Amino acid sequence: MNTFKRGLFLSLLFILAIVLVACSEDGEETKKDEGKAPVSTEGSKVEELTIGYTGPLSGPAAFYGEETLKGLRMAAEEINDSGGFEVDGQKYTINLSTLDDKYLPNEAAANAKRLVQEQDTKFIYTPHSGGVYAMQVFNEMEDFIVMAYTSEPGVTETGNKMTVRIPPRYDRYIEPFTKYEMERFGKKIAFLPTATQYGKDWADSLRPVWEANGGEVVFDESIDFSKDTDFQTIMTNALAKNPDVLFIGGPSQPTALVLKQARDLGFEGGFIIMDQAKLDEIAAVLGGSYDLLEGVISTPPLVTSRYGGTEAFIEKYRSQNDKDPGSESGFHYISLYILVEAMKAAGTVDDTEKIMAAMDQGAKNLPEDKEVYYIKGVDDDGGFLPLLRMAYVENGEIVQMGEEK
């Protein structure tokens, strides 16, 4: 019995020793694997690329900021749901990192520094010229590209080599806007634009063209939408000068209220509306009718466009938001696809110089089914080259004019 127990005990010890050796070998192999950098072979590991955004997500311009973000989110979700995109054999998905700057340039700059320092962000979107100019002070030094959603011509005339301007530059609208309003209503105009740098620059560009065509600026004050909510006093003062045309603009919602105040006080003339405000969004604030917008000239609603990807984009946007999309969401949507195509063409996701050089090719490589707008290319200064399209309201209907594809 003792012999049997001893033999059994020795057998168990032998088995235990084998198990311990095997576990030890497995443990050593695991430790070695953990110490190695993961091997990135095609299709085996997907990396995440951060795209930054700083814009107004609270305050009077919050609706505007959210509309710009919706287009970015739609594009990022589509790209990620399709498995990401490939650059130089490596797959990437997009992490959209967003921060609220309340439409303030200094907040935009602080947000940009945070995105760069904390997340090593190489691309930062902002939908206002003040934020763009604030970031241009240091973006080249910090090595990130400003994706600027502003029609301000100056942002691509500063010599900054790391700025992309997404919408058409507004100075292309000024001559045709002026001629239409003068011919229909007269030559006296009152200036009531938004009290931002963008509004000031728009006014400074409009004034010499208006005057060169024989017009007169009879009133010139701006409206601070971050502070002013009652426009009766300033509008009464402007209308006391008997203008034929009012120059107004800023975010769509407060612009609609300015227009309504003018109509409520009996103004029957025309309006030049800065391209930031959108006709369909203004009409929506005013109950959905274009009757109060008679004589307005501005940029056309996105829903009147018809390009390769417009219909699908509108349908998807409506299904997610139960309303029509605006141009902010449409331009941001295609801009992210163009940025991705530029990275593919450059063969890098972090060499900003190469990516900027490939931006024109990125626009030309935009898939037709993503073509919400037609972009002919990107100029040497970093500006997108969309078609120039305008619209005016006559007899309660939108009438379009401008370039066609």
mmCIF file of C-alpha atoms in Angstrom, residues 40-353:
data_model
loop_
_atom_site.group_PDB
_atom_site.id
_atom_site.type_symbol
_atom_site.label_atom_id
_atom_site.label_comp_id
_atom_site.label_asym_id
_atom_site.label_seq_id
_atom_site.Cartn_x
_atom_site.Cartn_y
_atom_site.Cartn_z
ATOM 1 C CA SER A 40 0.656 46.703 -38.740
ATOM 2 C CA THR A 41 -0.011 44.715 -41.878
ATOM 3 C CA GLU A 42 -2.632 45.576 -44.449
ATOM 4 C CA GLY A 43 -6.080 44.851 -43.094
ATOM 5 C CA SER A 44 -4.817 43.623 -39.695
ATOM 6 C CA LYS A 45 -4.996 46.853 -37.659
ATOM 7 C CA VAL A 46 -7.107 49.969 -38.126
ATOM 8 C CA GLU A 47 -5.770 53.190 -36.646
ATOM 9 C CA GLU A 48 -7.831 56.209 -35.556
ATOM 10 C CA LEU A 49 -7.240 59.662 -37.039
ATOM 11 C CA THR A 50 -8.502 62.684 -35.106
ATOM 12 C CA ILE A 51 -10.179 65.528 -36.997
ATOM 13 C CA GLY A 52 -10.744 68.607 -34.816
ATOM 14 C CA TYR A 53 -13.631 71.085 -34.809
ATOM 15 C CA THR A 54 -14.102 74.350 -32.924
ATOM 16 C CA GLY A 55 -17.269 76.337 -33.493
ATOM 17 C CA PRO A 56 -20.338 77.918 -31.892
ATOM 18 C CA LEU A 57 -22.275 75.142 -30.159
ATOM 19 C CA SER A 58 -23.929 77.498 -27.669
ATOM 20 C CA GLY A 59 -25.181 81.063 -27.821
ATOM 21 C CA PRO A 60 -26.932 82.923 -30.681
ATOM 22 C CA ALA A 61 -24.961 81.135 -33.431
ATOM 23 C CA ALA A 62 -25.394 77.629 -31.980
ATOM 24 C CA PHE A 63 -27.820 76.543 -34.708
ATOM 25 C CA TYR A 64 -25.285 77.580 -37.337
ATOM 26 C CA GLY A 65 -22.509 75.662 -35.587
ATOM 27 C CA GLU A 66 -24.613 72.520 -35.263
ATOM 28 C CA GLU A 67 -25.481 72.628 -38.967
ATOM 29 C CA THR A 68 -21.805 72.683 -39.918
ATOM 30 C CA LEU A 69 -21.137 69.758 -37.595
ATOM 31 C CA LYS A 70 -23.956 67.639 -39.012
ATOM 32 C CA GLY A 71 -22.268 67.437 -42.398
ATOM 33 C CA LEU A 72 -18.949 66.432 -40.845
ATOM 34 C CA ARG A 73 -20.614 63.794 -38.690
ATOM 35 C CA MET A 74 -22.476 62.299 -41.644
ATOM 36 C CA ALA A 75 -19.289 61.987 -43.676
ATOM 37 C CA ALA A 76 -17.268 60.579 -40.751
ATOM 38 C CA GLU A 77 -19.944 58.002 -39.945
ATOM 39 C CA GLU A 78 -20.144 56.893 -43.575
ATOM 40 C CA ILE A 79 -16.375 56.545 -43.833
ATOM 41 C CA ASN A 80 -16.131 54.607 -40.570
ATOM 42 C CA ASP A 81 -19.116 52.370 -41.357
ATOM 43 C CA SER A 82 -17.470 51.405 -44.650
ATOM 44 C CA GLY A 83 -14.375 50.211 -42.772
ATOM 45 C CA GLY A 84 -12.400 53.432 -42.946
ATOM 46 C CA PHE A 85 -10.006 54.600 -45.636
ATOM 47 C CA GLU A 86 -6.563 53.425 -46.674
ATOM 48 C CA VAL A 87 -3.415 55.525 -46.986
ATOM 49 C CA ASP A 88 -0.132 53.911 -47.998
ATOM 50 C CA GLY A 89 -1.349 50.438 -47.001
ATOM 51 C CA GLN A 90 -2.709 51.484 -43.596
ATOM 52 C CA LYS A 91 -6.424 51.636 -42.729
ATOM 53 C CA TYR A 92 -7.821 54.577 -40.729
ATOM 54 C CA THR A 93 -11.119 55.523 -39.155
ATOM 55 C CA ILE A 94 -12.055 59.076 -38.147
ATOM 56 C CA ASN A 95 -12.451 60.380 -34.624
ATOM 57 C CA LEU A 96 -14.295 63.717 -34.780
ATOM 58 C CA SER A 97 -13.297 65.772 -31.722
ATOM 59 C CA THR A 98 -15.511 68.837 -31.183
ATOM 60 C CA LEU A 99 -15.220 71.872 -28.894
ATOM 61 C CA ASP A 100 -17.502 74.873 -28.334
ATOM 62 C CA ASP A 101 -15.975 78.320 -28.910
ATOM 63 C CA LYS A 102 -19.227 80.343 -28.608
ATOM 64 C CA TYR A 103 -18.321 82.114 -31.884
ATOM 65 C CA LEU A 104 -15.386 83.844 -30.151
ATOM 66 C CA PRO A 105 -11.971 84.018 -31.894
ATOM 67 C CA ASN A 106 -9.955 83.747 -28.669
ATOM 68 C CA GLU A 107 -11.903 80.638 -27.645
ATOM 69 C CA ALA A 108 -11.319 79.136 -31.088
ATOM 70 C CA ALA A 109 -7.566 79.666 -30.710
ATOM 71 C CA ALA A 110 -7.560 78.126 -27.219
ATOM 72 C CA ASN A 111 -9.538 75.134 -28.493
ATOM 73 C CA ALA A 112 -7.121 74.663 -31.377
ATOM 74 C CA LYS A 113 -4.126 74.613 -29.023
ATOM 75 C CA ARG A 114 -5.896 72.064 -26.867
ATOM 76 C CA LEU A 115 -6.691 69.819 -29.840
ATOM 77 C CA VAL A 116 -3.087 69.950 -31.042
ATOM 78 C CA GLN A 117 -1.436 69.480 -27.657
ATOM 79 C CA GLU A 118 -3.775 66.804 -26.277
ATOM 80 C CA GLN A 119 -4.678 64.882 -29.430
ATOM 81 C CA ASP A 120 -1.934 65.752 -31.928
ATOM 82 C CA THR A 121 -4.604 66.969 -34.330
ATOM 83 C CA LYS A 122 -3.418 67.840 -37.843
ATOM 84 C CA PHE A 123 -6.744 69.188 -39.189
ATOM 85 C CA ILE A 124 -9.046 71.633 -37.393
ATOM 86 C CA TYR A 125 -12.339 72.918 -38.783
ATOM 87 C CA THR A 126 -13.875 76.248 -37.800
ATOM 88 C CA PRO A 127 -16.928 77.942 -39.352
ATOM 89 C CA HIS A 128 -16.100 81.600 -38.720
ATOM 90 C CA SER A 129 -13.437 83.954 -40.033
ATOM 91 C CA GLY A 130 -12.540 85.277 -36.584
ATOM 92 C CA GLY A 131 -11.589 81.780 -35.505
ATOM 93 C CA VAL A 132 -9.627 81.233 -38.712
ATOM 94 C CA TYR A 133 -7.589 84.405 -38.291
ATOM 95 C CA ALA A 134 -6.917 83.566 -34.648
ATOM 96 C CA MET A 135 -5.573 80.122 -35.565
ATOM 97 C CA GLN A 136 -3.519 81.442 -38.470
ATOM 98 C CA VAL A 137 -1.301 83.205 -35.932
ATOM 99 C CA PHE A 138 0.240 79.862 -34.949
ATOM 100 C CA ASN A 139 -1.081 77.003 -37.130
ATOM 101 C CA GLU A 140 1.968 76.838 -39.401
ATOM 102 C CA MET A 141 4.305 76.737 -36.403
ATOM 103 C CA GLU A 142 2.138 74.102 -34.677
ATOM 104 C CA ASP A 143 1.849 72.172 -37.990
ATOM 105 C CA PHE A 144 -1.892 71.799 -38.490
ATOM 106 C CA ILE A 145 -4.213 72.646 -41.377
ATOM 107 C CA VAL A 146 -7.086 75.058 -40.782
ATOM 108 C CA MET A 147 -10.224 73.831 -42.563
ATOM 109 C CA ALA A 148 -11.943 77.195 -42.848
ATOM 110 C CA TYR A 149 -15.652 77.418 -43.501
ATOM 111 C CA THR A 150 -15.832 81.100 -44.340
ATOM 112 C CA SER A 151 -16.321 82.973 -47.595
ATOM 113 C CA GLU A 152 -13.917 85.672 -46.362
ATOM 114 C CA PRO A 153 -11.364 86.104 -49.235
ATOM 115 C CA GLY A 154 -8.707 87.306 -46.805
ATOM 116 C CA VAL A 155 -8.182 83.950 -45.123
ATOM 117 C CA THR A 156 -6.491 82.611 -48.249
ATOM 118 C CA GLU A 157 -4.741 85.871 -49.093
ATOM 119 C CA THR A 158 -2.619 86.070 -45.937
ATOM 120 C CA GLY A 159 0.139 83.836 -47.296
ATOM 121 C CA ASN A 160 -0.718 81.107 -44.784
ATOM 122 C CA LYS A 161 0.197 77.835 -46.487
ATOM 123 C CA MET A 162 -1.842 75.643 -44.154
ATOM 124 C CA THR A 163 -5.358 77.008 -44.702
ATOM 125 C CA VAL A 164 -8.175 75.571 -46.821
ATOM 126 C CA ARG A 165 -11.159 77.826 -47.610
ATOM 127 C CA ILE A 166 -14.253 75.707 -48.250
ATOM 128 C CA PRO A 167 -17.137 77.924 -49.548
ATOM 129 C CA PRO A 168 -16.934 80.394 -52.478
ATOM 130 C CA ARG A 169 -15.362 83.756 -51.663
ATOM 131 C CA TYR A 170 -18.095 86.329 -51.105
ATOM 132 C CA ASP A 171 -16.556 89.080 -53.238
ATOM 133 C CA ARG A 172 -17.704 87.152 -56.321
ATOM 134 C CA TYR A 173 -21.323 87.926 -55.363
ATOM 135 C CA ILE A 174 -21.038 91.670 -54.827
ATOM 136 C CA GLU A 175 -21.249 92.963 -58.413
ATOM 137 C CA PRO A 176 -24.259 90.839 -59.484
ATOM 138 C CA PHE A 177 -26.033 91.469 -56.161
ATOM 139 C CA THR A 178 -25.540 95.217 -56.597
ATOM 140 C CA LYS A 179 -26.810 95.320 -60.168
ATOM 141 C CA TYR A 180 -29.923 93.283 -59.386
ATOM 142 C CA GLU A 181 -30.976 95.408 -56.402
ATOM 143 C CA MET A 182 -30.243 98.743 -58.079
ATOM 144 C CA GLU A 183 -32.179 97.847 -61.210
ATOM 145 C CA ARG A 184 -35.192 96.610 -59.256
ATOM 146 C CA PHE A 185 -35.353 98.957 -56.257
ATOM 147 C CA GLY A 186 -32.974 101.921 -56.437
ATOM 148 C CA LYS A 187 -29.577 103.222 -55.398
ATOM 149 C CA LYS A 188 -29.901 104.127 -51.713
ATOM 150 C CA ILE A 189 -28.752 101.414 -49.310
ATOM 151 C CA ALA A 190 -28.619 101.046 -45.515
ATOM 152 C CA PHE A 191 -25.916 98.850 -44.003
ATOM 153 C CA LEU A 192 -26.984 96.626 -41.048
ATOM 154 C CA PRO A 193 -24.603 93.639 -41.131
ATOM 155 C CA THR A 194 -23.471 91.425 -38.277
ATOM 156 C CA ALA A 195 -20.892 93.039 -35.982
ATOM 157 C CA THR A 196 -18.178 90.479 -36.692
ATOM 158 C CA GLN A 197 -14.980 90.808 -38.692
ATOM 159 C CA TYR A 198 -16.735 88.916 -41.457
ATOM 160 C CA GLY A 199 -19.598 91.442 -41.456
ATOM 161 C CA LYS A 200 -17.203 94.389 -41.444
ATOM 162 C CA ASP A 201 -15.173 92.954 -44.329
ATOM 163 C CA TRP A 202 -18.323 92.218 -46.350
ATOM 164 C CA ALA A 203 -19.463 95.821 -45.848
ATOM 165 C CA ASP A 204 -16.026 97.182 -46.773
ATOM 166 C CA SER A 205 -16.131 95.186 -50.023
ATOM 167 C CA LEU A 206 -19.720 96.120 -50.898
ATOM 168 C CA ARG A 207 -19.417 99.876 -50.310
ATOM 169 C CA PRO A 208 -16.964 100.756 -53.153
ATOM 170 C CA VAL A 209 -18.856 98.587 -55.658
ATOM 171 C CA TRP A 210 -22.195 100.120 -54.682
ATOM 172 C CA GLU A 211 -20.805 103.631 -54.925
ATOM 173 C CA ALA A 212 -18.961 102.918 -58.194
ATOM 174 C CA ASN A 213 -22.332 102.006 -59.704
ATOM 175 C CA GLY A 214 -23.781 105.376 -58.686
ATOM 176 C CA GLY A 215 -25.258 104.271 -55.364
ATOM 177 C CA GLU A 216 -25.276 105.927 -51.942
ATOM 178 C CA VAL A 217 -24.854 104.421 -48.462
ATOM 179 C CA VAL A 218 -27.375 106.338 -46.365
ATOM 180 C CA PHE A 219 -26.952 104.442 -43.069
ATOM 181 C CA ASP A 220 -24.083 102.363 -41.700
ATOM 182 C CA GLU A 221 -24.289 100.494 -38.391
ATOM 183 C CA SER A 222 -23.772 96.878 -37.398
ATOM 184 C CA ILE A 223 -25.777 94.517 -35.183
ATOM 185 C CA ASP A 224 -24.119 92.463 -32.451
ATOM 186 C CA PHE A 225 -26.194 89.289 -32.405
ATOM 187 C CA SER A 226 -24.447 88.111 -29.251
ATOM 188 C CA LYS A 227 -25.963 91.083 -27.373
ATOM 189 C CA ASP A 228 -28.842 92.544 -29.391
ATOM 190 C CA THR A 229 -32.222 90.789 -29.459
ATOM 191 C CA ASP A 230 -34.508 93.755 -30.151
ATOM 192 C CA PHE A 231 -33.819 95.418 -33.502
ATOM 193 C CA GLN A 232 -36.612 98.003 -33.545
ATOM 194 C CA THR A 233 -34.523 101.039 -32.574
ATOM 195 C CA ILE A 234 -31.693 100.467 -35.037
ATOM 196 C CA MET A 235 -34.140 99.537 -37.797
ATOM 197 C CA THR A 236 -36.257 102.623 -37.158
ATOM 198 C CA ASN A 237 -33.128 104.784 -37.432
ATOM 199 C CA ALA A 238 -32.106 103.079 -40.660
ATOM 200 C CA LEU A 239 -35.526 103.376 -42.298
ATOM 201 C CA ALA A 240 -35.649 107.065 -41.375
ATOM 202 C CA LYS A 241 -33.004 107.539 -44.109
ATOM 203 C CA ASN A 242 -35.457 106.178 -46.739
ATOM 204 C CA PRO A 243 -33.247 103.420 -48.182
ATOM 205 C CA ASP A 244 -34.292 101.428 -51.249
ATOM 206 C CA VAL A 245 -32.259 98.406 -50.162
ATOM 207 C CA LEU A 246 -31.071 96.958 -46.844
ATOM 208 C CA PHE A 247 -27.776 95.080 -46.493
ATOM 209 C CA ILE A 248 -28.176 92.540 -43.673
ATOM 210 C CA GLY A 249 -26.752 89.184 -42.636
ATOM 211 C CA GLY A 250 -25.116 86.861 -40.180
ATOM 212 C CA PRO A 251 -26.516 83.534 -38.929
ATOM 213 C CA SER A 252 -29.887 82.700 -40.524
ATOM 214 C CA GLN A 253 -32.075 82.831 -37.425
ATOM 215 C CA PRO A 254 -31.269 86.372 -36.175
ATOM 216 C CA THR A 255 -31.058 87.608 -39.783
ATOM 217 C CA ALA A 256 -34.650 86.448 -40.293
ATOM 218 C CA LEU A 257 -35.726 88.500 -37.266
ATOM 219 C CA VAL A 258 -33.971 91.596 -38.624
ATOM 220 C CA LEU A 259 -35.748 91.172 -41.954
ATOM 221 C CA LYS A 260 -39.117 90.701 -40.239
ATOM 222 C CA GLN A 261 -38.558 93.819 -38.140
ATOM 223 C CA ALA A 262 -37.979 95.808 -41.328
ATOM 224 C CA ARG A 263 -41.189 94.492 -42.873
ATOM 225 C CA ASP A 264 -43.135 95.108 -39.666
ATOM 226 C CA LEU A 265 -42.019 98.752 -39.822
ATOM 227 C CA GLY A 266 -43.293 99.065 -43.385
ATOM 228 C CA PHE A 267 -40.144 98.574 -45.473
ATOM 229 C CA GLU A 268 -41.057 97.402 -48.998
ATOM 230 C CA GLY A 269 -37.636 97.508 -50.651
ATOM 231 C CA GLY A 270 -35.036 94.867 -51.423
ATOM 232 C CA PHE A 271 -32.377 93.087 -49.381
ATOM 233 C CA ILE A 272 -28.810 92.061 -50.039
ATOM 234 C CA ILE A 273 -28.222 89.205 -47.615
ATOM 235 C CA MET A 274 -24.726 88.050 -46.756
ATOM 236 C CA ASP A 275 -24.022 84.497 -47.835
ATOM 237 C CA GLN A 276 -23.819 83.139 -44.273
ATOM 238 C CA ALA A 277 -27.608 83.395 -43.917
ATOM 239 C CA LYS A 278 -29.631 80.986 -46.073
ATOM 240 C CA LEU A 279 -32.929 81.741 -47.813
ATOM 241 C CA ASP A 280 -34.657 78.497 -46.846
ATOM 242 C CA GLU A 281 -33.570 78.807 -43.213
ATOM 243 C CA ILE A 282 -34.784 82.418 -43.072
ATOM 244 C CA ALA A 283 -38.115 81.383 -44.595
ATOM 245 C CA ALA A 284 -38.432 78.555 -42.049
ATOM 246 C CA VAL A 285 -38.065 81.033 -39.176
ATOM 247 C CA LEU A 286 -40.774 83.178 -40.775
ATOM 248 C CA GLY A 287 -43.301 80.351 -41.063
ATOM 249 C CA GLY A 288 -42.110 78.644 -44.241
ATOM 250 C CA SER A 289 -43.294 81.282 -46.716
ATOM 251 C CA TYR A 290 -41.062 83.366 -48.999
ATOM 252 C CA ASP A 291 -43.572 86.237 -49.137
ATOM 253 C CA LEU A 292 -41.622 88.462 -46.725
ATOM 254 C CA LEU A 293 -38.443 87.760 -48.716
ATOM 255 C CA GLU A 294 -39.690 89.451 -51.872
ATOM 256 C CA GLY A 295 -36.769 91.287 -53.461
ATOM 257 C CA VAL A 296 -34.072 89.424 -51.525
ATOM 258 C CA ILE A 297 -30.895 88.323 -53.290
ATOM 259 C CA SER A 298 -28.488 85.839 -51.710
ATOM 260 C CA THR A 299 -27.184 82.310 -52.258
ATOM 261 C CA PRO A 300 -29.572 79.461 -53.203
ATOM 262 C CA PRO A 301 -30.692 76.658 -50.872
ATOM 263 C CA LEU A 302 -28.825 73.373 -51.144
ATOM 264 C CA VAL A 303 -32.058 71.516 -51.980
ATOM 265 C CA THR A 304 -32.197 73.297 -55.337
ATOM 266 C CA SER A 305 -28.846 71.773 -56.382
ATOM 267 C CA ARG A 306 -28.653 68.667 -58.554
ATOM 268 C CA TYR A 307 -25.268 66.969 -58.680
ATOM 269 C CA GLY A 308 -24.147 63.350 -58.445
ATOM 270 C CA GLY A 309 -24.516 63.037 -54.678
ATOM 271 C CA THR A 310 -27.045 65.779 -53.857
ATOM 272 C CA GLU A 311 -30.222 63.711 -53.861
ATOM 273 C CA ALA A 312 -28.811 60.909 -51.701
ATOM 274 C CA PHE A 313 -27.355 63.416 -49.245
ATOM 275 C CA ILE A 314 -30.646 65.300 -48.926
ATOM 276 C CA GLU A 315 -32.581 62.082 -48.391
ATOM 277 C CA LYS A 316 -30.201 60.826 -45.715
ATOM 278 C CA TYR A 317 -30.072 64.205 -43.956
ATOM 279 C CA ARG A 318 -33.864 64.415 -43.905
ATOM 280 C CA SER A 319 -34.149 60.923 -42.448
ATOM 281 C CA GLN A 320 -31.799 61.882 -39.596
ATOM 282 C CA ASN A 321 -33.018 65.427 -38.920
ATOM 283 C CA ASP A 322 -36.600 65.627 -40.231
ATOM 284 C CA LYS A 323 -35.826 68.787 -42.223
ATOM 285 C CA ASP A 324 -33.902 69.977 -45.269
ATOM 286 C CA PRO A 325 -30.117 70.373 -45.095
ATOM 287 C CA GLY A 326 -28.398 73.715 -45.538
ATOM 288 C CA SER A 327 -25.258 74.496 -47.497
ATOM 289 C CA GLU A 328 -23.173 74.441 -44.288
ATOM 290 C CA SER A 329 -23.802 70.738 -43.810
ATOM 291 C CA GLY A 330 -23.372 70.010 -47.523
ATOM 292 C CA PHE A 331 -20.036 71.801 -47.870
ATOM 293 C CA HIS A 332 -18.667 70.251 -44.673
ATOM 294 C CA TYR A 333 -19.743 66.810 -45.865
ATOM 295 C CA ILE A 334 -17.860 66.998 -49.154
ATOM 296 C CA SER A 335 -14.890 68.786 -47.584
ATOM 297 C CA LEU A 336 -14.151 65.790 -45.356
ATOM 298 C CA TYR A 337 -14.284 63.445 -48.342
ATOM 299 C CA ILE A 338 -11.951 65.780 -50.272
ATOM 300 C CA LEU A 339 -9.566 65.858 -47.303
ATOM 301 C CA VAL A 340 -9.539 62.054 -47.208
ATOM 302 C CA GLU A 341 -8.867 61.898 -50.952
ATOM 303 C CA ALA A 342 -6.016 64.408 -50.506
ATOM 304 C CA MET A 343 -4.436 62.203 -47.828
ATOM 305 C CA LYS A 344 -4.733 59.204 -50.137
ATOM 306 C CA ALA A 345 -3.119 61.109 -53.007
ATOM 307 C CA ALA A 346 -0.351 62.421 -50.730
ATOM 308 C CA GLY A 347 0.283 58.981 -49.232
ATOM 309 C CA THR A 348 0.324 60.371 -45.693
ATOM 310 C CA VAL A 349 -2.025 61.403 -42.868
ATOM 311 C CA ASP A 350 0.400 63.651 -40.998
ATOM 312 C CA ASP A 351 2.685 65.389 -43.506
ATOM 313 C CA THR A 352 0.660 68.577 -43.778
ATOM 314 C CA GLU A 353 2.783 70.064 -46.555
#
